[in-house]
């Protein structure tokens, strides 16, 4: 039985002061032992958010990292820095990183390998555009993203990772994929992992749905056999996030 994982993706929101306030507001609302709860926050918020979350079930994650240990990479955050800060999760290859910061399947793969090397669980994002969905190439596209992301990742490592399926057309648009659409792709991702590795790896890996998840649609999405939680943007900044995390109560 896979444990559900529900992660907030704060994106470029919340100053350090606001971050502490938000953690304090959400703390009593996200107390659900049955799910792993992660707040992926801007780099500058990681340390204060961790302090605020101390003693709770909230894990603080990062939204990105670079694939080198250290060096002349002005402005980047290294896996070593995240590890030292106690970060256990990092979002890799979000569609906004791919669109605005030129990330590719190849850089995603490098980052995934580095995160694993440092004991950080990558939340590996994939997803199709509206054009791709209309062209009927969604599954082919996602399979390619997954195959490249997992290059040189061992089965034992793959089992510990999290995949977030986020159709780009559903992100921040209020337009959620239907439960059937979300389940279809998450099942295809699991099948793809089964092909790359084996049945045990496919059964172990956790696959989230992301894209306009809210308090009203979370329970139905998370009840699908291949959807093991969600990656939540807009709604993770509001008390509603508590309802999403406690979808089963
Ligand atoms: P959204 O964002 O929930 O605001 O659609 C999801 C995401 O980008 O991870």
mmCIF file of C-alpha atoms and ligand atoms in Angstrom:
data_model
loop_
_atom_site.group_PDB
_atom_site.id
_atom_site.type_symbol
_atom_site.label_atom_id
_atom_site.label_comp_id
_atom_site.label_asym_id
_atom_site.label_seq_id
_atom_site.Cartn_x
_atom_site.Cartn_y
_atom_site.Cartn_z
ATOM 1 C CA UNK A 1 0.000 0.000 0.000
ATOM 2 C CA UNK A 2 1.563 3.291 -1.090
ATOM 3 C CA UNK A 3 1.377 6.171 1.364
ATOM 4 C CA UNK A 4 -0.175 9.257 -0.204
ATOM 5 C CA UNK A 5 2.033 12.309 -0.584
ATOM 6 C CA UNK A 6 0.498 15.748 -0.804
ATOM 7 C CA UNK A 7 2.876 18.584 -1.579
ATOM 8 C CA UNK A 8 2.332 22.302 -1.804
ATOM 9 C CA UNK A 9 4.274 24.170 -4.455
ATOM 10 C CA UNK A 10 4.461 27.763 -3.304
ATOM 11 C CA UNK A 11 6.172 28.925 -6.512
ATOM 12 C CA UNK A 12 7.530 32.511 -6.256
ATOM 13 C CA UNK A 13 5.249 33.510 -3.406
ATOM 14 C CA UNK A 14 5.768 34.319 0.279
ATOM 15 C CA UNK A 15 8.511 36.445 1.797
ATOM 16 C CA UNK A 16 10.348 34.797 4.722
ATOM 17 C CA UNK A 17 8.035 36.592 7.164
ATOM 18 C CA UNK A 18 4.947 35.515 5.228
ATOM 19 C CA UNK A 19 6.303 31.973 4.998
ATOM 20 C CA UNK A 20 6.539 31.662 8.773
ATOM 21 C CA UNK A 21 3.010 33.042 9.125
ATOM 22 C CA UNK A 22 1.656 30.594 6.550
ATOM 23 C CA UNK A 23 3.336 27.593 8.188
ATOM 24 C CA UNK A 24 1.893 28.681 11.531
ATOM 25 C CA UNK A 25 -1.584 29.066 10.008
ATOM 26 C CA UNK A 26 -1.497 25.696 8.237
ATOM 27 C CA UNK A 27 0.222 23.719 11.001
ATOM 28 C CA UNK A 28 -2.938 22.706 12.858
ATOM 29 C CA UNK A 29 -4.857 22.124 9.607
ATOM 30 C CA UNK A 30 -2.562 19.593 7.902
ATOM 31 C CA UNK A 31 -2.313 17.060 10.684
ATOM 32 C CA UNK A 32 -3.003 13.820 8.820
ATOM 33 C CA UNK A 33 -0.858 10.842 9.814
ATOM 34 C CA UNK A 34 -1.955 8.872 6.767
ATOM 35 C CA UNK A 35 -0.214 11.140 4.250
ATOM 36 C CA UNK A 36 3.229 12.619 3.796
ATOM 37 C CA UNK A 37 2.868 16.399 3.852
ATOM 38 C CA UNK A 38 5.450 18.535 2.072
ATOM 39 C CA UNK A 39 5.657 22.309 1.608
ATOM 40 C CA UNK A 40 7.969 23.116 -1.312
ATOM 41 C CA UNK A 41 9.005 26.701 -0.738
ATOM 42 C CA UNK A 42 11.308 29.348 -2.262
ATOM 43 C CA UNK A 43 14.972 28.828 -1.318
ATOM 44 C CA UNK A 44 15.096 31.875 0.957
ATOM 45 C CA UNK A 45 12.107 30.548 2.915
ATOM 46 C CA UNK A 46 13.516 27.063 3.552
ATOM 47 C CA UNK A 47 15.302 27.744 6.844
ATOM 48 C CA UNK A 48 12.617 29.931 8.493
ATOM 49 C CA UNK A 49 9.857 27.591 7.285
ATOM 50 C CA UNK A 50 11.717 24.619 8.773
ATOM 51 C CA UNK A 51 12.055 26.402 12.092
ATOM 52 C CA UNK A 52 8.336 27.168 12.071
ATOM 53 C CA UNK A 53 7.463 23.577 11.136
ATOM 54 C CA UNK A 54 9.619 21.974 13.834
ATOM 55 C CA UNK A 55 7.812 19.278 15.796
ATOM 56 C CA UNK A 56 5.023 18.950 13.215
ATOM 57 C CA UNK A 57 4.372 16.434 10.416
ATOM 58 C CA UNK A 58 5.292 19.037 7.782
ATOM 59 C CA UNK A 59 8.391 18.404 5.642
ATOM 60 C CA UNK A 60 9.925 21.432 3.984
ATOM 61 C CA UNK A 61 11.080 20.886 0.390
ATOM 62 C CA UNK A 62 12.788 22.971 -2.275
ATOM 63 C CA UNK A 63 11.344 23.995 -5.635
ATOM 64 C CA UNK A 64 14.533 23.521 -7.617
ATOM 65 C CA UNK A 65 18.267 22.860 -7.329
ATOM 66 C CA UNK A 66 21.303 22.732 -9.598
ATOM 67 C CA UNK A 67 23.087 19.518 -10.573
ATOM 68 C CA UNK A 68 26.603 20.505 -9.502
ATOM 69 C CA UNK A 69 28.007 20.251 -5.967
ATOM 70 C CA UNK A 70 29.487 23.758 -5.801
ATOM 71 C CA UNK A 71 31.405 26.249 -7.901
ATOM 72 C CA UNK A 72 31.021 29.170 -10.261
ATOM 73 C CA UNK A 73 27.257 28.974 -10.864
ATOM 74 C CA UNK A 74 26.065 32.365 -9.664
ATOM 75 C CA UNK A 75 22.576 32.307 -8.266
ATOM 76 C CA UNK A 76 22.151 28.546 -8.062
ATOM 77 C CA UNK A 77 21.487 26.328 -5.032
ATOM 78 C CA UNK A 78 23.399 23.054 -4.761
ATOM 79 C CA UNK A 79 22.168 19.665 -3.546
ATOM 80 C CA UNK A 80 24.839 19.807 -0.864
ATOM 81 C CA UNK A 81 23.310 23.018 0.507
ATOM 82 C CA UNK A 82 19.839 21.478 0.566
ATOM 83 C CA UNK A 83 21.138 18.325 2.238
ATOM 84 C CA UNK A 84 22.966 20.324 4.886
ATOM 85 C CA UNK A 85 19.804 22.315 5.591
ATOM 86 C CA UNK A 86 17.921 19.044 6.145
ATOM 87 C CA UNK A 87 15.789 19.243 3.019
ATOM 88 C CA UNK A 88 14.303 15.870 2.046
ATOM 89 C CA UNK A 89 12.288 16.739 -1.075
ATOM 90 C CA UNK A 90 12.933 18.819 -4.168
ATOM 91 C CA UNK A 91 10.673 19.559 -7.130
ATOM 92 C CA UNK A 92 12.523 18.835 -10.364
ATOM 93 C CA UNK A 93 11.543 19.908 -13.868
ATOM 94 C CA UNK A 94 8.332 21.789 -13.128
ATOM 95 C CA UNK A 95 6.789 22.961 -16.399
ATOM 96 C CA UNK A 96 7.427 26.580 -15.369
ATOM 97 C CA UNK A 97 11.149 25.779 -15.025
ATOM 98 C CA UNK A 98 11.067 24.152 -18.440
ATOM 99 C CA UNK A 99 9.191 27.067 -20.023
ATOM 100 C CA UNK A 100 10.900 30.094 -18.432
ATOM 101 C CA UNK A 101 14.307 28.733 -17.419
ATOM 102 C CA UNK A 102 15.143 26.455 -20.337
ATOM 103 C CA UNK A 103 15.168 23.194 -18.391
ATOM 104 C CA UNK A 104 15.165 20.088 -20.550
ATOM 105 C CA UNK A 105 14.598 16.378 -20.007
ATOM 106 C CA UNK A 106 18.400 16.048 -19.913
ATOM 107 C CA UNK A 107 18.902 18.616 -17.125
ATOM 108 C CA UNK A 108 15.986 17.023 -15.283
ATOM 109 C CA UNK A 109 17.806 13.685 -15.439
ATOM 110 C CA UNK A 110 21.041 15.221 -14.120
ATOM 111 C CA UNK A 111 19.179 16.864 -11.247
ATOM 112 C CA UNK A 112 17.306 13.667 -10.384
ATOM 113 C CA UNK A 113 20.584 11.722 -10.173
ATOM 114 C CA UNK A 114 22.175 14.422 -8.000
ATOM 115 C CA UNK A 115 19.223 14.686 -5.639
ATOM 116 C CA UNK A 116 19.261 10.913 -5.111
ATOM 117 C CA UNK A 117 22.994 10.968 -4.489
ATOM 118 C CA UNK A 118 22.318 13.403 -1.644
ATOM 119 C CA UNK A 119 19.425 11.499 -0.140
ATOM 120 C CA UNK A 120 16.858 14.015 -1.341
ATOM 121 C CA UNK A 121 13.627 12.698 -2.858
ATOM 122 C CA UNK A 122 13.011 14.258 -6.253
ATOM 123 C CA UNK A 123 9.428 15.108 -7.173
ATOM 124 C CA UNK A 124 9.833 14.692 -10.918
ATOM 125 C CA UNK A 125 7.365 16.713 -12.974
ATOM 126 C CA UNK A 126 6.027 15.787 -16.373
ATOM 127 C CA UNK A 127 3.064 16.945 -18.410
ATOM 128 C CA UNK A 128 1.737 17.761 -21.842
ATOM 129 C CA UNK A 129 0.611 21.041 -23.400
ATOM 130 C CA UNK A 130 -2.920 21.581 -24.670
ATOM 131 C CA UNK A 131 -1.677 21.275 -28.262
ATOM 132 C CA UNK A 132 -0.078 17.937 -27.505
ATOM 133 C CA UNK A 133 -3.257 16.665 -25.856
ATOM 134 C CA UNK A 134 -5.325 17.786 -28.850
ATOM 135 C CA UNK A 135 -2.864 16.093 -31.190
ATOM 136 C CA UNK A 136 -3.334 12.859 -29.272
ATOM 137 C CA UNK A 137 0.335 12.494 -28.368
ATOM 138 C CA UNK A 138 -0.002 12.890 -24.588
ATOM 139 C CA UNK A 139 1.047 9.366 -23.607
ATOM 140 C CA UNK A 140 3.961 9.243 -26.086
ATOM 141 C CA UNK A 141 5.203 12.594 -24.826
ATOM 142 C CA UNK A 142 4.981 11.662 -21.143
ATOM 143 C CA UNK A 143 6.675 8.300 -21.750
ATOM 144 C CA UNK A 144 9.588 10.092 -23.369
ATOM 145 C CA UNK A 145 9.862 12.559 -20.457
ATOM 146 C CA UNK A 146 9.845 9.672 -17.981
ATOM 147 C CA UNK A 147 12.356 7.549 -19.873
ATOM 148 C CA UNK A 148 14.864 10.397 -20.063
ATOM 149 C CA UNK A 149 14.292 11.513 -16.459
ATOM 150 C CA UNK A 150 15.089 7.994 -15.207
ATOM 151 C CA UNK A 151 18.202 7.349 -17.309
ATOM 152 C CA UNK A 152 20.866 5.693 -15.101
ATOM 153 C CA UNK A 153 18.551 5.721 -12.083
ATOM 154 C CA UNK A 154 18.567 2.268 -10.442
ATOM 155 C CA UNK A 155 15.366 0.409 -9.590
ATOM 156 C CA UNK A 156 16.031 0.830 -5.867
ATOM 157 C CA UNK A 157 16.460 4.564 -6.325
ATOM 158 C CA UNK A 158 13.416 4.831 -8.601
ATOM 159 C CA UNK A 159 11.229 3.226 -5.916
ATOM 160 C CA UNK A 160 11.938 6.161 -3.604
ATOM 161 C CA UNK A 161 11.127 8.898 -6.108
ATOM 162 C CA UNK A 162 7.868 10.733 -6.656
ATOM 163 C CA UNK A 163 6.479 11.607 -10.083
ATOM 164 C CA UNK A 164 4.085 14.524 -10.508
ATOM 165 C CA UNK A 165 1.874 14.359 -13.589
ATOM 166 C CA UNK A 166 0.833 17.931 -14.309
ATOM 167 C CA UNK A 167 -0.927 18.701 -17.574
ATOM 168 C CA UNK A 168 0.345 22.192 -18.426
ATOM 169 C CA UNK A 169 -3.111 23.352 -19.511
ATOM 170 C CA UNK A 170 -4.448 22.570 -16.038
ATOM 171 C CA UNK A 171 -1.813 24.492 -14.063
ATOM 172 C CA UNK A 172 -3.095 27.692 -12.493
ATOM 173 C CA UNK A 173 -6.017 27.774 -14.910
ATOM 174 C CA UNK A 174 -8.758 26.418 -12.672
ATOM 175 C CA UNK A 175 -9.209 23.786 -15.387
ATOM 176 C CA UNK A 176 -8.582 20.432 -13.700
ATOM 177 C CA UNK A 177 -8.076 17.337 -15.797
ATOM 178 C CA UNK A 178 -11.064 15.041 -15.400
ATOM 179 C CA UNK A 179 -10.512 12.200 -12.969
ATOM 180 C CA UNK A 180 -10.463 9.813 -15.932
ATOM 181 C CA UNK A 181 -7.842 11.861 -17.799
ATOM 182 C CA UNK A 182 -5.638 12.112 -14.710
ATOM 183 C CA UNK A 183 -5.933 8.415 -13.881
ATOM 184 C CA UNK A 184 -5.303 7.370 -17.492
ATOM 185 C CA UNK A 185 -1.963 9.182 -17.636
ATOM 186 C CA UNK A 186 -0.878 8.203 -14.115
ATOM 187 C CA UNK A 187 -1.596 4.553 -14.976
ATOM 188 C CA UNK A 188 0.423 4.930 -18.197
ATOM 189 C CA UNK A 189 3.323 6.392 -16.199
ATOM 190 C CA UNK A 190 3.218 3.421 -13.830
ATOM 191 C CA UNK A 191 3.181 1.029 -16.787
ATOM 192 C CA UNK A 192 6.173 2.867 -18.267
ATOM 193 C CA UNK A 193 8.095 2.499 -14.980
ATOM 194 C CA UNK A 194 7.180 -1.199 -15.060
ATOM 195 C CA UNK A 195 8.692 -1.480 -18.545
ATOM 196 C CA UNK A 196 11.881 0.364 -17.605
ATOM 197 C CA UNK A 197 12.312 -1.579 -14.344
ATOM 198 C CA UNK A 198 9.907 -4.206 -13.067
ATOM 199 C CA UNK A 199 6.518 -4.708 -11.451
ATOM 200 C CA UNK A 200 7.819 -4.128 -7.906
ATOM 201 C CA UNK A 201 9.276 -0.743 -8.840
ATOM 202 C CA UNK A 202 6.085 0.276 -10.625
ATOM 203 C CA UNK A 203 4.046 -0.684 -7.567
ATOM 204 C CA UNK A 204 6.312 1.194 -5.165
ATOM 205 C CA UNK A 205 6.724 4.522 -6.956
ATOM 206 C CA UNK A 206 4.344 7.303 -5.969
ATOM 207 C CA UNK A 207 2.617 9.306 -8.682
ATOM 208 C CA UNK A 208 0.914 12.610 -7.917
ATOM 209 C CA UNK A 209 -1.559 14.552 -9.988
ATOM 210 C CA UNK A 210 -1.119 18.322 -10.191
ATOM 211 C CA UNK A 211 -3.070 21.085 -11.907
ATOM 212 C CA UNK A 212 -5.823 23.060 -10.192
ATOM 213 C CA UNK A 213 -6.225 20.587 -7.350
ATOM 214 C CA UNK A 214 -8.589 22.105 -4.772
ATOM 215 C CA UNK A 215 -10.628 21.165 -1.721
ATOM 216 C CA UNK A 216 -13.538 20.182 -3.969
ATOM 217 C CA UNK A 217 -11.792 17.780 -6.326
ATOM 218 C CA UNK A 218 -8.964 16.321 -4.205
ATOM 219 C CA UNK A 219 -10.852 13.372 -2.692
ATOM 220 C CA UNK A 220 -12.045 12.047 -6.044
ATOM 221 C CA UNK A 221 -8.632 12.436 -7.678
ATOM 222 C CA UNK A 222 -6.776 10.803 -4.790
ATOM 223 C CA UNK A 223 -9.216 7.880 -4.762
ATOM 224 C CA UNK A 224 -7.968 6.724 -8.169
ATOM 225 C CA UNK A 225 -5.868 3.552 -8.093
ATOM 226 C CA UNK A 226 -2.810 5.157 -9.695
ATOM 227 C CA UNK A 227 -2.975 8.619 -8.102
ATOM 228 C CA UNK A 228 -0.975 8.719 -4.886
ATOM 229 C CA UNK A 229 -1.548 12.338 -3.913
ATOM 230 C CA UNK A 230 -1.111 15.761 -5.420
ATOM 231 C CA UNK A 231 1.210 18.626 -6.183
ATOM 232 C CA UNK A 232 -0.775 21.719 -5.338
ATOM 233 C CA UNK A 233 0.031 25.278 -6.394
ATOM 234 C CA UNK A 234 -2.496 28.035 -5.756
ATOM 235 C CA UNK A 235 -4.531 26.178 -3.135
ATOM 236 C CA UNK A 236 -1.412 25.387 -1.068
ATOM 237 C CA UNK A 237 -1.196 29.046 -0.017
ATOM 238 C CA UNK A 238 -4.612 29.023 1.652
ATOM 239 C CA UNK A 239 -6.250 27.329 4.624
ATOM 240 C CA UNK A 240 -7.983 25.191 1.960
ATOM 241 C CA UNK A 241 -4.737 23.231 1.775
ATOM 242 C CA UNK A 242 -5.740 21.690 5.103
ATOM 243 C CA UNK A 243 -8.900 20.303 3.485
ATOM 244 C CA UNK A 244 -6.837 18.846 0.627
ATOM 245 C CA UNK A 245 -4.387 17.162 3.013
ATOM 246 C CA UNK A 246 -7.279 15.871 5.132
ATOM 247 C CA UNK A 247 -9.273 14.750 2.056
ATOM 248 C CA UNK A 248 -10.029 11.389 3.715
ATOM 249 C CA UNK A 249 -11.451 12.718 6.981
HETATM 250 P P1 LIG B 1 -1.970 24.875 -9.479
HETATM 251 O O1 LIG B 1 -0.409 24.569 -9.700
HETATM 252 O O2 LIG B 1 -2.431 23.954 -8.383
HETATM 253 O O3 LIG B 1 -2.027 26.332 -9.090
HETATM 254 O O4 LIG B 1 -2.654 24.596 -10.769
HETATM 255 C C1 LIG B 1 0.088 23.272 -9.666
HETATM 256 C C2 LIG B 1 1.568 23.268 -9.893
HETATM 257 O O5 LIG B 1 2.048 24.069 -10.700
HETATM 258 O O6 LIG B 1 2.298 22.471 -9.276
#
